[in-house]
XYZ file of C-alpha atoms in Angstrom:
90
model
C 0.151 0.021 -0.016
C 1.302 3.458 -0.977
C 0.030 5.684 1.714
C 0.005 9.153 1.219
C -0.982 12.346 3.461
C -2.950 15.220 1.895
C -3.540 18.468 3.784
C -5.940 21.270 2.665
C -6.012 24.450 4.327
C -7.743 27.888 3.562
C -10.964 29.989 3.559
C -14.060 27.757 3.824
C -16.039 27.761 0.791
C -18.625 25.519 -0.841
C -17.358 22.413 -2.604
C -13.659 22.060 -1.261
C -14.520 18.417 -0.016
C -16.219 17.474 -3.109
C -13.655 18.764 -5.764
C -10.814 17.157 -3.994
C -12.523 13.854 -3.466
C -14.093 13.807 -7.040
C -10.315 14.315 -8.445
C -9.042 11.576 -6.197
C -11.838 9.130 -7.280
C -11.334 9.914 -10.818
C -7.613 8.786 -10.542
C -8.227 5.744 -8.490
C -6.960 6.898 -5.193
C -8.695 5.615 -2.198
C -9.543 7.583 0.807
C -8.434 5.619 4.120
C -9.046 8.069 6.519
C -10.396 11.862 6.466
C -10.776 14.415 9.164
C -11.791 18.023 8.696
C -12.632 21.028 10.831
C -13.691 24.616 10.305
C -12.347 27.309 12.824
C -14.218 30.457 12.418
C -13.989 30.798 8.762
C -10.881 28.678 8.101
C -10.963 25.113 6.655
C -8.507 22.365 7.532
C -8.666 18.909 6.145
C -6.085 15.899 6.432
C -6.543 12.681 4.501
C -4.591 9.572 4.530
C -5.049 7.896 1.095
C -3.824 5.004 -0.673
C -2.524 5.779 -4.367
C -1.528 2.182 -5.310
C -4.144 1.824 -7.939
C -3.577 5.149 -9.628
C -1.997 5.299 -12.970
C -0.520 8.569 -12.324
C 2.984 9.052 -10.241
C 3.154 11.034 -6.967
C 4.549 14.015 -8.406
C 1.593 14.326 -11.196
C -1.062 13.789 -8.367
C 0.778 16.429 -6.267
C 0.940 19.197 -8.849
C -2.710 18.539 -10.180
C -4.053 18.729 -6.609
C -2.205 21.829 -5.993
C -3.532 23.337 -9.191
C -7.057 22.462 -7.929
C -6.339 24.296 -4.639
C -5.163 27.246 -6.361
C -8.372 27.423 -8.356
C -10.758 27.170 -5.297
C -8.493 29.314 -2.954
C -6.888 26.757 -0.754
C -3.673 25.286 -0.099
C -3.271 21.555 -0.985
C 0.009 19.666 -0.058
C 0.779 16.063 -0.526
C 3.385 13.873 1.501
C 4.507 10.464 1.361
C 3.454 8.699 4.742
C 7.134 7.919 5.922
C 8.326 11.613 4.973
C 5.194 13.015 7.082
C 5.911 10.773 10.217
C 9.469 11.838 10.316
C 8.649 15.394 9.978
C 6.143 15.148 12.903
C 8.185 12.610 15.038
C 8.184 14.112 18.573
């Protein structure tokens, strides 16, 4: 399994989850876990996904998600699970 962490942060607006999840589904990326919060008007979402079945490589998925984020006014970042864990280790 190729687990990847996706974070989405920005001002809340209609359709953020729908646009991100639609893109992932269209590219055979399976959502394993998802958490989202809204604090005042700020949206924050973290997803753990499995991109094993996707025909696109990590770089392409990351770039296209970033472009979707720019289009809807949020920041979208992807990280490999092992890198994310090392960065957030206490």
